[in-house]
Coordinates of C-alpha atoms and ligand atoms in Angstrom, one line a residue:
Chain A
M27 CA 150.4 -147.9 -28.2
A28 CA 147.7 -145.5 -27.9
L29 CA 145.1 -145.1 -30.9
V30 CA 146.2 -141.2 -31.0
E31 CA 149.8 -140.2 -30.2
V32 CA 150.6 -136.6 -30.7
R33 CA 154.3 -136.0 -30.1
N34 CA 156.3 -132.7 -29.9
V35 CA 153.9 -130.8 -32.1
H36 CA 154.6 -127.3 -33.1
K37 CA 151.9 -125.4 -35.0
S38 CA 151.7 -121.7 -36.0
F39 CA 149.8 -119.5 -38.5
Q40 CA 151.5 -116.9 -40.7
R41 CA 149.1 -114.1 -41.2
D42 CA 150.9 -111.1 -43.2
S43 CA 153.7 -110.4 -41.3
Q44 CA 152.4 -112.0 -37.8
V45 CA 153.1 -115.3 -36.7
I46 CA 150.5 -117.0 -34.4
E47 CA 151.7 -119.7 -32.3
V48 CA 149.1 -122.1 -31.5
F49 CA 150.9 -125.0 -30.2
E50 CA 154.6 -124.9 -29.1
N51 CA 155.5 -128.3 -27.8
L52 CA 152.1 -130.8 -27.8
T53 CA 152.4 -134.0 -26.7
L54 CA 149.6 -136.5 -25.6
D55 CA 148.0 -139.9 -26.2
I56 CA 144.5 -140.8 -26.5
A57 CA 143.7 -144.2 -25.8
A58 CA 141.4 -146.4 -28.0
G59 CA 137.7 -146.5 -26.5
S60 CA 137.9 -143.1 -24.6
F61 CA 135.6 -140.3 -24.5
T62 CA 137.4 -137.1 -24.2
A63 CA 135.8 -133.4 -23.7
L64 CA 138.2 -130.7 -25.1
M65 CA 137.8 -127.3 -23.4
G66 CA 139.4 -124.0 -23.5
P67 CA 139.0 -120.5 -24.1
S68 CA 138.2 -119.4 -27.7
G69 CA 141.3 -119.1 -29.9
S70 CA 143.4 -121.5 -27.7
G71 CA 143.8 -124.2 -30.3
K72 CA 140.6 -126.9 -30.1
S73 CA 139.6 -126.7 -33.7
T74 CA 143.3 -126.5 -34.8
F75 CA 143.8 -129.8 -32.7
L76 CA 140.8 -131.5 -34.3
N77 CA 142.0 -130.5 -37.7
L78 CA 145.5 -131.9 -37.2
L79 CA 144.2 -135.1 -35.9
A80 CA 141.8 -135.5 -39.1
G81 CA 144.6 -134.7 -41.7
L82 CA 142.8 -131.3 -42.5
D83 CA 145.8 -129.6 -41.4
R84 CA 149.4 -130.0 -41.1
P85 CA 151.5 -129.5 -38.0
T86 CA 154.7 -127.2 -38.7
S87 CA 156.7 -130.0 -36.8
G88 CA 156.3 -133.0 -34.6
T89 CA 154.4 -136.1 -35.5
I90 CA 150.8 -137.3 -35.5
T91 CA 149.8 -140.9 -35.6
V92 CA 146.6 -142.1 -35.6
A93 CA 145.7 -145.8 -35.6
G94 CA 149.3 -146.7 -36.6
A95 CA 149.2 -143.9 -39.7
A96 CA 151.6 -141.0 -39.7
V97 CA 149.3 -138.3 -40.5
N98 CA 151.5 -135.6 -40.9
T99 CA 153.2 -137.2 -43.8
M100 CA 150.7 -138.5 -46.2
S101 CA 149.7 -137.0 -49.2
P102 CA 146.3 -135.2 -50.0
S103 CA 144.8 -138.0 -52.1
A104 CA 146.0 -140.7 -49.4
L105 CA 144.7 -138.5 -46.7
A106 CA 141.2 -138.5 -48.4
K107 CA 141.1 -142.1 -48.5
W108 CA 142.7 -142.6 -44.9
R109 CA 139.9 -139.9 -43.6
A110 CA 137.3 -141.9 -45.5
R111 CA 138.1 -145.1 -43.4
H112 CA 139.3 -144.0 -39.9
I113 CA 137.9 -140.4 -39.2
G114 CA 134.2 -139.2 -38.3
F115 CA 134.2 -135.5 -38.3
V116 CA 131.1 -133.1 -37.1
F117 CA 131.3 -129.5 -37.5
Q118 CA 129.7 -126.8 -35.6
S119 CA 127.1 -125.6 -38.4
Y120 CA 127.1 -126.8 -41.8
N121 CA 127.4 -130.2 -41.6
L122 CA 124.7 -131.3 -43.8
L123 CA 124.1 -130.7 -47.9
P124 CA 121.0 -128.9 -48.3
V125 CA 119.7 -130.9 -51.3
L126 CA 120.2 -134.0 -49.9
T127 CA 117.7 -136.0 -47.4
A128 CA 118.9 -136.8 -44.1
A129 CA 119.1 -140.6 -45.7
Q130 CA 121.1 -139.4 -48.5
N131 CA 123.4 -137.2 -46.0
V132 CA 124.2 -140.2 -43.9
E133 CA 124.8 -142.4 -47.0
L134 CA 127.7 -140.2 -48.4
P135 CA 130.7 -141.7 -46.5
L136 CA 129.2 -145.1 -47.4
L137 CA 129.8 -144.6 -51.1
L138 CA 133.4 -144.6 -50.3
A139 CA 133.5 -148.1 -49.1
P140 CA 132.8 -151.4 -51.1
L141 CA 129.1 -151.7 -50.1
S142 CA 126.2 -152.7 -52.4
K143 CA 123.2 -150.6 -52.4
K144 CA 121.1 -152.8 -50.1
E145 CA 123.8 -152.6 -47.3
R146 CA 124.1 -148.9 -47.8
A147 CA 120.6 -148.9 -47.1
E148 CA 120.6 -150.9 -44.1
R149 CA 123.3 -149.2 -42.4
V150 CA 121.8 -145.8 -43.2
R151 CA 118.9 -146.9 -41.0
I152 CA 120.8 -148.4 -38.2
A153 CA 122.6 -145.1 -37.9
L154 CA 119.6 -142.9 -38.3
G155 CA 117.9 -145.3 -35.8
V156 CA 121.0 -144.9 -33.1
V157 CA 120.4 -141.1 -33.2
G158 CA 116.6 -141.5 -32.8
L159 CA 115.8 -140.1 -36.2
E160 CA 114.6 -143.3 -38.4
D161 CA 111.4 -141.7 -39.0
R162 CA 113.2 -138.4 -40.4
M163 CA 115.2 -140.4 -43.2
V164 CA 113.5 -138.5 -46.3
H165 CA 113.4 -135.0 -44.6
Y166 CA 115.7 -132.3 -46.3
P167 CA 118.0 -130.6 -43.6
R168 CA 115.7 -127.5 -43.7
Q169 CA 112.9 -129.5 -42.3
L170 CA 114.7 -130.6 -39.3
S171 CA 115.8 -128.6 -36.1
G172 CA 119.2 -127.7 -35.3
G173 CA 119.4 -130.5 -32.8
Q174 CA 118.1 -133.0 -35.3
E175 CA 120.2 -131.8 -37.9
Q176 CA 123.4 -132.3 -35.5
R177 CA 122.1 -135.5 -34.8
V178 CA 122.0 -136.8 -38.5
A179 CA 125.5 -135.3 -38.8
I180 CA 126.6 -137.5 -35.6
A181 CA 124.8 -140.5 -37.6
R182 CA 127.0 -139.7 -40.7
A183 CA 129.9 -139.5 -38.5
I184 CA 129.5 -142.8 -37.4
V185 CA 127.8 -144.6 -40.1
S186 CA 131.0 -146.1 -41.6
D187 CA 132.1 -147.2 -38.1
P188 CA 135.3 -145.1 -38.2
T189 CA 138.2 -145.3 -35.9
L190 CA 137.9 -142.1 -34.3
T191 CA 135.1 -139.6 -34.2
L192 CA 135.9 -135.8 -33.8
L193 CA 133.0 -133.1 -33.1
D194 CA 134.0 -129.7 -33.1
E195 CA 131.5 -127.8 -30.9
P196 CA 128.6 -129.9 -32.1
T197 CA 126.4 -128.3 -29.6
G198 CA 127.5 -124.7 -30.3
Q199 CA 124.2 -123.7 -32.2
L200 CA 121.9 -125.8 -29.9
D201 CA 119.8 -124.9 -26.7
K202 CA 120.7 -126.6 -23.3
K203 CA 118.6 -129.3 -23.6
S204 CA 119.3 -130.2 -27.3
A205 CA 122.8 -130.1 -26.4
Q206 CA 122.2 -132.4 -23.3
E207 CA 120.7 -135.1 -25.8
V208 CA 123.6 -134.8 -28.1
L209 CA 126.1 -135.2 -25.3
T210 CA 124.1 -138.2 -23.9
L211 CA 124.0 -139.7 -27.5
L212 CA 127.7 -139.5 -27.6
Q213 CA 128.0 -141.1 -24.2
R214 CA 125.7 -143.8 -25.4
L215 CA 127.9 -144.4 -28.4
N216 CA 131.1 -145.0 -26.3
D217 CA 129.4 -146.9 -23.7
E218 CA 127.3 -149.3 -25.9
F219 CA 129.5 -149.2 -29.2
H220 CA 132.9 -148.6 -27.7
K221 CA 133.4 -145.7 -30.0
T222 CA 136.5 -143.4 -29.4
I223 CA 135.2 -140.0 -29.5
I224 CA 136.8 -136.3 -28.9
V225 CA 134.4 -133.7 -28.6
V226 CA 135.0 -129.8 -28.4
T227 CA 132.5 -128.2 -25.7
H228 CA 132.1 -124.8 -24.0
D229 CA 129.7 -126.3 -21.5
A230 CA 131.3 -127.6 -18.6
H231 CA 128.0 -129.5 -17.4
A232 CA 127.9 -131.2 -20.7
A233 CA 131.3 -132.1 -20.3
E234 CA 130.7 -134.0 -17.5
K235 CA 129.5 -136.8 -19.5
A236 CA 132.9 -137.4 -21.0
K237 CA 135.1 -139.9 -19.3
Q238 CA 138.0 -137.4 -19.5
V239 CA 137.9 -133.7 -19.5
L240 CA 141.2 -132.0 -21.0
H241 CA 141.6 -128.0 -20.8
L242 CA 143.6 -126.2 -23.5
D243 CA 144.9 -122.7 -22.5
K244 CA 147.2 -120.6 -24.9
G245 CA 148.3 -124.0 -26.6
V246 CA 149.1 -125.6 -23.3
L247 CA 147.2 -129.0 -22.0
A248 CA 145.9 -129.1 -18.2
A249 CA 144.0 -132.2 -17.3
Chain B
M15 CA 133.2 -143.8 -55.9
K16 CA 132.1 -140.7 -57.0
I17 CA 129.8 -137.6 -55.6
P18 CA 126.5 -139.0 -56.2
L19 CA 124.9 -137.1 -59.6
V20 CA 121.7 -136.3 -57.8
Y21 CA 123.6 -133.8 -55.3
N22 CA 124.4 -131.7 -58.6
L23 CA 121.1 -132.2 -60.3
R24 CA 119.0 -130.9 -57.0
S25 CA 121.7 -128.4 -56.8
I26 CA 120.9 -126.9 -60.2
A27 CA 117.3 -127.0 -59.8
H28 CA 117.5 -124.9 -56.5
R29 CA 118.9 -121.9 -58.6
P30 CA 116.4 -122.4 -61.7
V31 CA 116.9 -118.8 -62.9
S32 CA 120.7 -118.5 -63.4
T33 CA 120.6 -122.2 -64.8
A34 CA 118.2 -121.0 -67.1
M35 CA 119.8 -118.2 -68.4
T36 CA 122.9 -120.3 -68.5
A37 CA 121.1 -122.7 -70.2
L38 CA 119.4 -120.2 -72.7
G39 CA 123.0 -118.4 -73.5
L40 CA 124.3 -122.2 -74.8
A41 CA 120.9 -122.8 -76.7
L42 CA 121.1 -119.9 -78.6
V43 CA 124.5 -120.7 -79.8
V44 CA 123.5 -124.2 -80.4
A45 CA 120.5 -123.1 -82.4
V46 CA 122.5 -120.7 -84.5
F47 CA 125.2 -123.2 -85.1
V48 CA 122.4 -125.9 -86.1
A49 CA 120.4 -123.4 -88.1
M50 CA 123.7 -122.3 -90.2
L51 CA 125.0 -126.1 -91.0
A52 CA 121.1 -127.0 -91.6
L53 CA 121.5 -124.2 -94.4
A54 CA 124.9 -125.5 -95.5
G55 CA 123.6 -129.0 -95.3
G56 CA 120.4 -128.3 -97.4
F57 CA 122.2 -126.7 -100.1
R58 CA 124.8 -129.6 -100.4
A59 CA 121.8 -132.0 -100.1
T60 CA 119.7 -130.6 -102.8
L61 CA 122.9 -130.4 -105.3
A62 CA 123.9 -133.8 -104.4
R63 CA 120.7 -135.1 -105.4
T64 CA 120.8 -133.3 -108.5
G65 CA 123.1 -135.2 -110.1
S66 CA 122.8 -139.4 -111.0
P67 CA 126.3 -141.6 -111.0
D68 CA 124.7 -143.1 -113.7
N69 CA 124.6 -140.0 -116.0
V70 CA 127.2 -138.4 -117.8
V71 CA 127.6 -134.5 -118.3
V72 CA 129.8 -133.6 -121.4
L73 CA 131.0 -129.8 -121.6
R74 CA 133.6 -128.2 -123.9
R75 CA 137.0 -128.9 -122.9
G76 CA 138.1 -126.5 -120.0
A77 CA 134.6 -125.5 -119.0
T78 CA 134.0 -125.3 -115.7
S79 CA 130.2 -125.1 -116.0
E80 CA 127.5 -125.2 -118.3
M81 CA 127.4 -121.4 -118.6
E82 CA 130.8 -121.3 -120.2
S83 CA 130.6 -124.5 -122.2
G84 CA 129.4 -124.9 -126.0
V85 CA 128.8 -128.2 -127.9
P86 CA 128.2 -128.0 -131.5
R87 CA 125.2 -129.9 -133.2
E88 CA 127.5 -132.1 -134.9
S89 CA 129.7 -133.0 -132.0
A90 CA 126.0 -133.8 -129.9
R91 CA 125.2 -136.3 -132.8
L92 CA 128.6 -137.9 -132.6
I93 CA 128.3 -138.2 -128.8
A94 CA 124.8 -139.4 -129.3
A95 CA 126.0 -142.4 -131.3
D96 CA 128.1 -143.8 -128.4
P97 CA 126.7 -147.7 -128.3
R98 CA 127.7 -147.2 -124.5
I99 CA 124.5 -145.1 -124.1
A100 CA 121.4 -146.6 -122.5
S101 CA 118.3 -146.9 -124.6
G102 CA 115.0 -145.8 -123.5
A103 CA 111.2 -147.7 -123.8
D104 CA 111.1 -146.8 -127.6
A105 CA 115.0 -147.7 -127.9
R106 CA 116.0 -144.3 -128.5
P107 CA 119.4 -143.5 -126.6
L108 CA 118.9 -141.6 -123.6
V109 CA 120.9 -138.4 -124.6
S110 CA 119.5 -134.8 -124.1
P111 CA 121.8 -132.1 -126.1
E112 CA 120.6 -129.0 -124.0
V113 CA 120.6 -125.5 -124.3
F114 CA 121.6 -123.8 -121.0
V115 CA 120.7 -119.7 -120.1
V116 CA 120.3 -117.8 -117.3
I117 CA 117.4 -115.6 -117.6
N118 CA 115.7 -113.2 -115.3
I119 CA 112.0 -113.0 -114.7
P120 CA 110.2 -111.2 -112.2
R121 CA 109.8 -112.2 -108.3
A122 CA 106.4 -113.1 -106.9
V123 CA 106.6 -110.5 -104.2
G124 CA 107.9 -107.4 -104.2
E125 CA 109.8 -105.5 -107.0
G126 CA 112.4 -106.8 -109.1
V127 CA 113.8 -109.6 -111.1
N128 CA 115.9 -112.8 -110.0
N129 CA 118.3 -114.7 -112.2
V130 CA 116.9 -118.5 -113.0
V131 CA 118.3 -121.2 -115.4
A132 CA 116.3 -121.9 -118.6
R133 CA 117.4 -124.8 -120.1
G134 CA 116.0 -126.3 -123.3
V135 CA 115.8 -130.2 -123.5
N136 CA 114.9 -132.9 -125.9
D137 CA 112.1 -135.5 -125.0
E138 CA 114.4 -137.9 -123.8
A139 CA 115.7 -135.6 -120.9
F140 CA 112.6 -136.5 -119.1
A141 CA 114.0 -140.0 -118.8
V142 CA 117.7 -139.4 -118.4
R143 CA 116.9 -136.8 -115.2
N144 CA 114.2 -138.6 -113.4
I145 CA 111.5 -135.8 -113.9
H146 CA 107.8 -136.4 -113.8
L147 CA 105.1 -133.4 -114.0
V148 CA 103.0 -132.3 -111.2
A149 CA 100.4 -130.2 -113.1
G150 CA 99.8 -129.9 -116.8
R151 CA 101.5 -131.5 -119.6
K152 CA 104.9 -131.5 -121.1
F153 CA 105.8 -128.4 -123.7
A154 CA 104.9 -129.6 -127.2
S155 CA 107.6 -129.8 -129.9
G156 CA 108.0 -126.6 -132.3
R157 CA 105.8 -124.3 -129.9
S158 CA 106.6 -121.5 -127.5
E159 CA 105.9 -123.4 -124.2
I160 CA 107.6 -123.8 -121.3
I161 CA 107.4 -126.1 -117.9
L162 CA 108.4 -125.1 -114.4
G163 CA 110.3 -126.6 -111.7
K164 CA 108.1 -126.5 -108.9
K165 CA 110.3 -124.5 -106.8
I166 CA 109.7 -121.7 -109.3
V167 CA 106.3 -121.4 -109.0
P168 CA 105.2 -119.9 -105.4
R169 CA 108.7 -117.6 -106.0
F170 CA 108.0 -116.2 -109.4
A171 CA 105.1 -113.8 -110.9
H172 CA 103.1 -115.4 -113.9
T173 CA 104.0 -118.8 -113.1
A174 CA 100.6 -120.5 -113.2
I175 CA 99.6 -122.7 -115.9
G176 CA 98.1 -121.1 -119.0
D177 CA 100.2 -117.6 -117.7
T178 CA 102.8 -116.2 -120.3
L179 CA 106.1 -115.4 -119.2
R180 CA 108.4 -113.0 -121.7
F181 CA 111.9 -113.6 -122.0
A182 CA 114.1 -113.3 -125.3
N183 CA 111.9 -111.3 -126.8
R184 CA 109.0 -113.8 -127.1
D185 CA 106.1 -114.9 -124.9
W186 CA 106.2 -118.4 -123.5
I187 CA 102.9 -120.1 -122.1
V188 CA 103.4 -122.1 -119.0
V189 CA 101.9 -125.4 -119.6
G190 CA 103.0 -127.7 -116.7
H191 CA 104.8 -127.8 -113.6
F192 CA 107.5 -130.6 -112.8
A193 CA 109.2 -132.5 -110.1
A194 CA 112.9 -133.5 -109.9
A195 CA 113.0 -135.4 -106.6
G196 CA 114.1 -132.2 -104.5
S197 CA 116.9 -131.5 -106.8
A198 CA 118.2 -128.0 -108.1
L199 CA 116.5 -128.7 -111.3
E200 CA 113.3 -127.9 -109.6
S201 CA 114.6 -124.2 -109.6
E202 CA 114.8 -124.3 -113.3
I203 CA 112.7 -123.5 -116.4
W204 CA 112.1 -126.0 -119.2
G205 CA 111.5 -126.0 -122.9
E206 CA 112.2 -127.3 -126.2
N207 CA 116.0 -127.3 -126.8
E208 CA 115.4 -126.2 -130.3
Q209 CA 113.2 -123.4 -129.6
F210 CA 115.6 -122.0 -127.2
M211 CA 118.6 -122.5 -129.2
P212 CA 117.7 -119.8 -131.7
V213 CA 116.7 -117.2 -129.3
F214 CA 119.7 -117.3 -127.2
R215 CA 123.0 -118.2 -128.1
G216 CA 122.9 -119.5 -131.7
E217 CA 123.6 -122.9 -133.1
V218 CA 125.1 -124.5 -130.3
F219 CA 124.3 -126.5 -127.3
Q220 CA 126.1 -126.0 -123.9
S221 CA 125.9 -129.5 -122.8
V222 CA 125.1 -133.2 -123.8
I223 CA 123.6 -135.2 -120.9
F224 CA 123.3 -139.3 -121.1
R225 CA 122.5 -142.1 -119.3
L226 CA 124.9 -144.9 -119.0
R227 CA 123.9 -148.8 -120.1
D228 CA 126.5 -149.7 -117.4
P229 CA 127.5 -147.2 -114.8
A230 CA 130.7 -149.0 -114.6
A231 CA 131.7 -148.1 -118.2
F232 CA 132.3 -144.3 -116.9
D233 CA 136.4 -144.7 -117.4
E234 CA 135.9 -146.2 -120.6
V235 CA 133.5 -143.4 -122.0
K236 CA 135.3 -140.9 -120.7
R237 CA 138.5 -142.0 -122.1
A238 CA 136.6 -142.4 -125.6
L239 CA 135.0 -139.0 -125.6
E240 CA 137.9 -137.2 -124.3
G241 CA 140.6 -138.8 -126.6
D242 CA 138.5 -138.1 -129.6
Q243 CA 140.2 -135.1 -131.4
R244 CA 137.2 -133.9 -133.3
L245 CA 135.1 -133.3 -130.1
Q246 CA 137.1 -131.2 -127.9
V247 CA 135.0 -132.2 -125.0
Q248 CA 135.4 -133.1 -121.4
A249 CA 133.2 -135.9 -119.4
Q250 CA 132.2 -136.0 -115.8
R251 CA 129.7 -138.2 -113.8
E252 CA 126.4 -135.7 -113.4
S253 CA 127.0 -136.6 -109.4
A254 CA 130.4 -135.4 -109.4
F255 CA 129.7 -132.2 -111.6
Y256 CA 126.9 -130.9 -109.5
A257 CA 128.5 -131.9 -106.0
G258 CA 131.5 -129.7 -107.5
Q259 CA 129.3 -127.0 -107.8
S260 CA 128.0 -127.3 -104.1
T261 CA 131.4 -127.1 -102.6
V262 CA 132.5 -123.5 -102.7
L263 CA 129.1 -122.2 -101.2
T264 CA 129.2 -124.9 -98.9
R265 CA 132.8 -124.4 -97.8
I266 CA 131.7 -120.9 -97.2
L267 CA 128.5 -121.3 -95.4
T268 CA 130.1 -124.1 -93.1
F269 CA 133.2 -121.6 -92.3
L270 CA 130.8 -118.7 -91.5
A271 CA 128.7 -121.4 -89.3
I272 CA 132.1 -122.1 -87.2
M273 CA 133.0 -118.5 -87.2
I274 CA 130.2 -116.9 -86.1
T275 CA 129.1 -119.6 -83.4
S276 CA 132.8 -119.6 -82.1
V277 CA 132.3 -115.9 -81.5
M278 CA 128.9 -116.5 -79.7
A279 CA 130.5 -119.5 -78.0
V280 CA 132.8 -117.4 -76.1
G281 CA 130.2 -115.2 -74.6
A282 CA 128.1 -118.2 -73.5
V283 CA 131.4 -120.2 -72.2
F284 CA 131.8 -116.9 -70.1
G285 CA 128.3 -116.8 -69.0
A286 CA 128.7 -120.7 -67.8
V287 CA 132.1 -119.7 -66.1
N288 CA 130.5 -117.0 -64.0
T289 CA 127.6 -119.4 -62.9
M290 CA 129.5 -122.1 -61.9
Y291 CA 132.1 -119.6 -60.2
A292 CA 129.1 -118.6 -58.1
A293 CA 127.9 -122.1 -57.5
V294 CA 131.3 -122.9 -56.2
S295 CA 131.7 -119.9 -54.0
S296 CA 128.1 -120.3 -52.6
R297 CA 128.8 -123.9 -51.7
T298 CA 132.4 -123.6 -50.2
P299 CA 131.1 -125.2 -46.6
E300 CA 129.1 -128.1 -48.7
I301 CA 132.7 -128.7 -50.8
A302 CA 134.6 -128.7 -47.2
V303 CA 132.3 -131.3 -46.0
L304 CA 132.6 -133.5 -48.9
L305 CA 136.5 -133.2 -48.6
T306 CA 136.1 -134.1 -45.0
L307 CA 133.9 -137.1 -45.7
G308 CA 137.0 -138.2 -47.7
F309 CA 136.1 -137.6 -51.2
A310 CA 139.3 -137.1 -53.4
P311 CA 139.9 -133.7 -54.8
R312 CA 139.3 -135.2 -58.4
S313 CA 135.8 -136.4 -57.3
V314 CA 135.2 -132.9 -56.4
L315 CA 136.5 -131.9 -59.7
A316 CA 134.2 -134.3 -61.5
S317 CA 131.3 -133.4 -59.5
F318 CA 131.3 -129.8 -60.4
L319 CA 132.3 -130.5 -63.9
S320 CA 129.3 -132.7 -64.5
E321 CA 127.0 -130.0 -62.9
S322 CA 128.4 -127.8 -65.6
V323 CA 127.9 -130.3 -68.3
A324 CA 124.2 -130.9 -66.9
I325 CA 123.3 -127.2 -67.3
A326 CA 125.1 -127.4 -71.1
L327 CA 123.0 -130.6 -71.9
L328 CA 120.1 -128.7 -70.7
G329 CA 121.3 -125.9 -73.3
G330 CA 122.0 -128.1 -76.2
V331 CA 118.7 -129.7 -75.9
A332 CA 116.7 -126.4 -76.0
G333 CA 119.0 -125.3 -78.8
G334 CA 118.2 -128.0 -80.9
L335 CA 114.4 -127.7 -80.0
L336 CA 114.7 -123.9 -81.3
A337 CA 116.4 -125.3 -84.5
L338 CA 114.1 -127.9 -85.2
P339 CA 111.1 -125.8 -86.5
I340 CA 113.3 -124.5 -89.5
N341 CA 113.8 -128.1 -90.6
G342 CA 112.3 -128.0 -94.1
I343 CA 111.8 -124.4 -94.6
V344 CA 112.6 -123.1 -98.3
T345 CA 114.8 -120.8 -98.9
S346 CA 117.1 -119.8 -101.7
T347 CA 120.5 -118.7 -102.6
T348 CA 122.5 -118.1 -105.6
N349 CA 124.6 -120.7 -107.2
W350 CA 128.0 -119.2 -107.8
N351 CA 128.4 -121.5 -110.8
S352 CA 125.5 -120.3 -112.6
F353 CA 124.7 -117.0 -111.1
S354 CA 121.1 -118.4 -110.6
E355 CA 118.8 -118.8 -108.0
V356 CA 118.7 -122.1 -106.6
A357 CA 115.7 -123.1 -103.8
F358 CA 116.5 -125.3 -101.2
A359 CA 115.3 -126.6 -97.6
F360 CA 117.0 -126.4 -94.5
R361 CA 118.2 -129.7 -93.2
V362 CA 117.9 -130.3 -89.7
T363 CA 119.4 -133.9 -89.4
P364 CA 119.8 -136.0 -86.3
G365 CA 123.5 -136.1 -86.8
L366 CA 123.6 -132.2 -87.0
L367 CA 121.1 -132.3 -83.7
V368 CA 123.7 -134.7 -81.9
G369 CA 126.7 -132.4 -83.2
G370 CA 124.9 -129.4 -81.4
V371 CA 124.3 -131.1 -78.1
I372 CA 128.4 -132.3 -78.3
F373 CA 129.1 -128.5 -79.0
A374 CA 127.2 -127.6 -76.1
V375 CA 128.9 -130.5 -73.8
V376 CA 132.2 -129.0 -74.8
M377 CA 131.0 -125.5 -73.9
G378 CA 130.0 -126.9 -70.5
L379 CA 133.3 -128.7 -69.9
V380 CA 135.3 -125.4 -70.8
G381 CA 133.2 -123.2 -68.9
G382 CA 132.9 -125.7 -65.8
F383 CA 136.8 -126.7 -65.6
F384 CA 138.4 -123.5 -63.8
P385 CA 135.4 -123.0 -61.3
A386 CA 135.5 -127.2 -60.7
W387 CA 139.4 -126.9 -60.2
R388 CA 138.9 -124.0 -57.6
A389 CA 136.2 -126.4 -55.9
A390 CA 138.9 -129.3 -55.9
R391 CA 141.7 -127.3 -54.7
L392 CA 139.7 -126.1 -51.6
Q393 CA 141.5 -126.1 -48.3
V394 CA 139.1 -127.2 -45.7
V395 CA 140.8 -125.3 -43.1
Q396 CA 140.3 -122.0 -44.8
A397 CA 137.1 -122.6 -45.9
L398 CA 135.3 -123.2 -42.7
R399 CA 136.9 -120.2 -41.1
Ligands
ATP423 N1 144.1 -120.6 -41.0 C1 144.5 -119.9 -39.9 N2 145.3 -118.8 -40.5 C2 145.6 -118.0 -39.4 N3 145.3 -118.2 -38.1 C3 144.9 -119.1 -37.7 C4 144.2 -120.1 -38.6 N4 143.3 -121.0 -37.9 C5 143.6 -120.8 -36.7 N5 144.3 -119.8 -36.5 C6 144.4 -119.0 -35.5 O1 144.9 -120.1 -34.5 C7 144.4 -119.8 -33.1 C8 143.8 -121.0 -33.0 O2 142.4 -121.1 -33.6 P1 141.4 -122.3 -33.3 O3 140.4 -122.0 -34.4 O4 141.9 -123.6 -33.3 O5 140.8 -121.8 -31.8 P2 139.7 -122.4 -31.0 O6 140.1 -123.2 -29.9 O7 139.0 -123.3 -32.0 O8 138.7 -121.5 -31.0 P3 137.2 -121.3 -30.5 O9 136.5 -121.8 -29.6 O10 136.6 -119.8 -31.1 O11 136.5 -121.9 -32.0 C9 143.4 -118.4 -33.1 O12 144.3 -117.5 -32.4 C10 143.3 -118.5 -34.7 O13 143.1 -116.9 -35.0
MG424 MG1 136.9 -123.6 -33.0

């Protein structure tokens, strides 16, 4: 049984009288320990796909199972709990709360786990160490570069050791070099820590770091 | 576990101007609320302090105040003979048949006159009422002399010792100033009852006040006095008598305080609603992040509610501080039972201040609820588009 099982998913959006079909019949598996780059033109449904996996949105029909849980049937509060345990998520921008330090931002998901203050501090230190920002613990987001901010966001996405880490264009706002660094970091997380990662990117060169690349076009997958 | 409070506190600190404006709106409401209740509380406390549970006030049956009352000399003598009346140092019974009239005398500042109580008493009255002189001496028996309650002194003209006050077609020399533990008696003019009686209302006292030997014997004394057909009087504990005088005005003041502050509170709550809606909409992406991390919608609700309450607490404390300086300021009002002036001080008590802060918190909760509700109901997918 694959970690992620998407079966016959149909997703459409209703905007006024217009119906936008994103996925008509999507079926795919993603194995535990894989590192997938998701590519495709704008509007092809990449963000929608990640949102469905994270339970931030629901399919119109079809089933989505992540780590054995039927994501498409859970209640909002059950989803919140489940997400805290199983999903790490990084957005393209606006990831960090500006009034909290890097360490406090990374600590947030740990507040949802039964950990002591000391354990949390230790985990925050390790996670920021993994992304190479151990020395930036007490800095606020505005004191960090765009690439550093995204690395803090990645540290936060992995700090609670989630089953699945999803990144929606984490390098969209970054220059080539910072983007490469982030992808290299993801590669390391997959290699060394066996994290299951799905990353959306527009950069074909960066996508090469992934173990597999999926192309979405008009809601249809092409390997 | 909840979203850390430091997130809200720092967010508040990041918009100091809007926070300060909102808090100030709440502070003003709290200040007015505290001030008005301090007024009502001060008035009530002054009258409550005036009466002692050990003393009994005897009035004509059916009289609701000393003004309406009349007790003939003979009745006063019969009352004074009751063995349950305590006796003083010289073994004389502690009973004071009193003349009570309202006169008007010129104010110290500005034109015009004000009503004050003139009370004719005997020598025992000082022991019965716990009066002591703060300046000068007692009025001498058989002389046209008066002493003034210390709250009268600064508020009216010709009140210094040696001055002459003219009322009832006679000149009265001020020979002393007295204190009465902050009670309403400090707003009275005292002279000898035998001097006041002929010039005011003739051969009749208005009340008889006496000290009980045993305060627990009140019911028995009351039954005896009211049952005596020769007397036609009613007896009340002095404490209950003065507390009764304060209830009407205290109720009106409290009612006004609640009315006025409610109207103001509506305005302040709208201010809070506005501020919190602005906070929620400008932080939509942050809320989306929190929800994505797995914080439950109700944690988001609690987080924004606590932010609103934190601002309200700030306002509540500021409002209390604004109101604090009025504590002890002396003002006066007409005692509606005697239509004479009673001076009293605003009383800002710790309980009132706590009440003001609680009031602010309630306003914060009310004002914060709908914005916080909106934050909690946010759909991440919509919020990030
Ligand atoms: N909440 C929504 N309401 C209406 N239409 C939506 C909504 N979300 C997405 N869509 C539409 O669904 C389609 C897929 O959107 P999606 O954001 O998943 O694309 P994407 O591949 O992530 O594009 P991009 O590369 O620009 O981020 C688009 O046509 C978009 O307009
Ligand atoms: Mg997208």
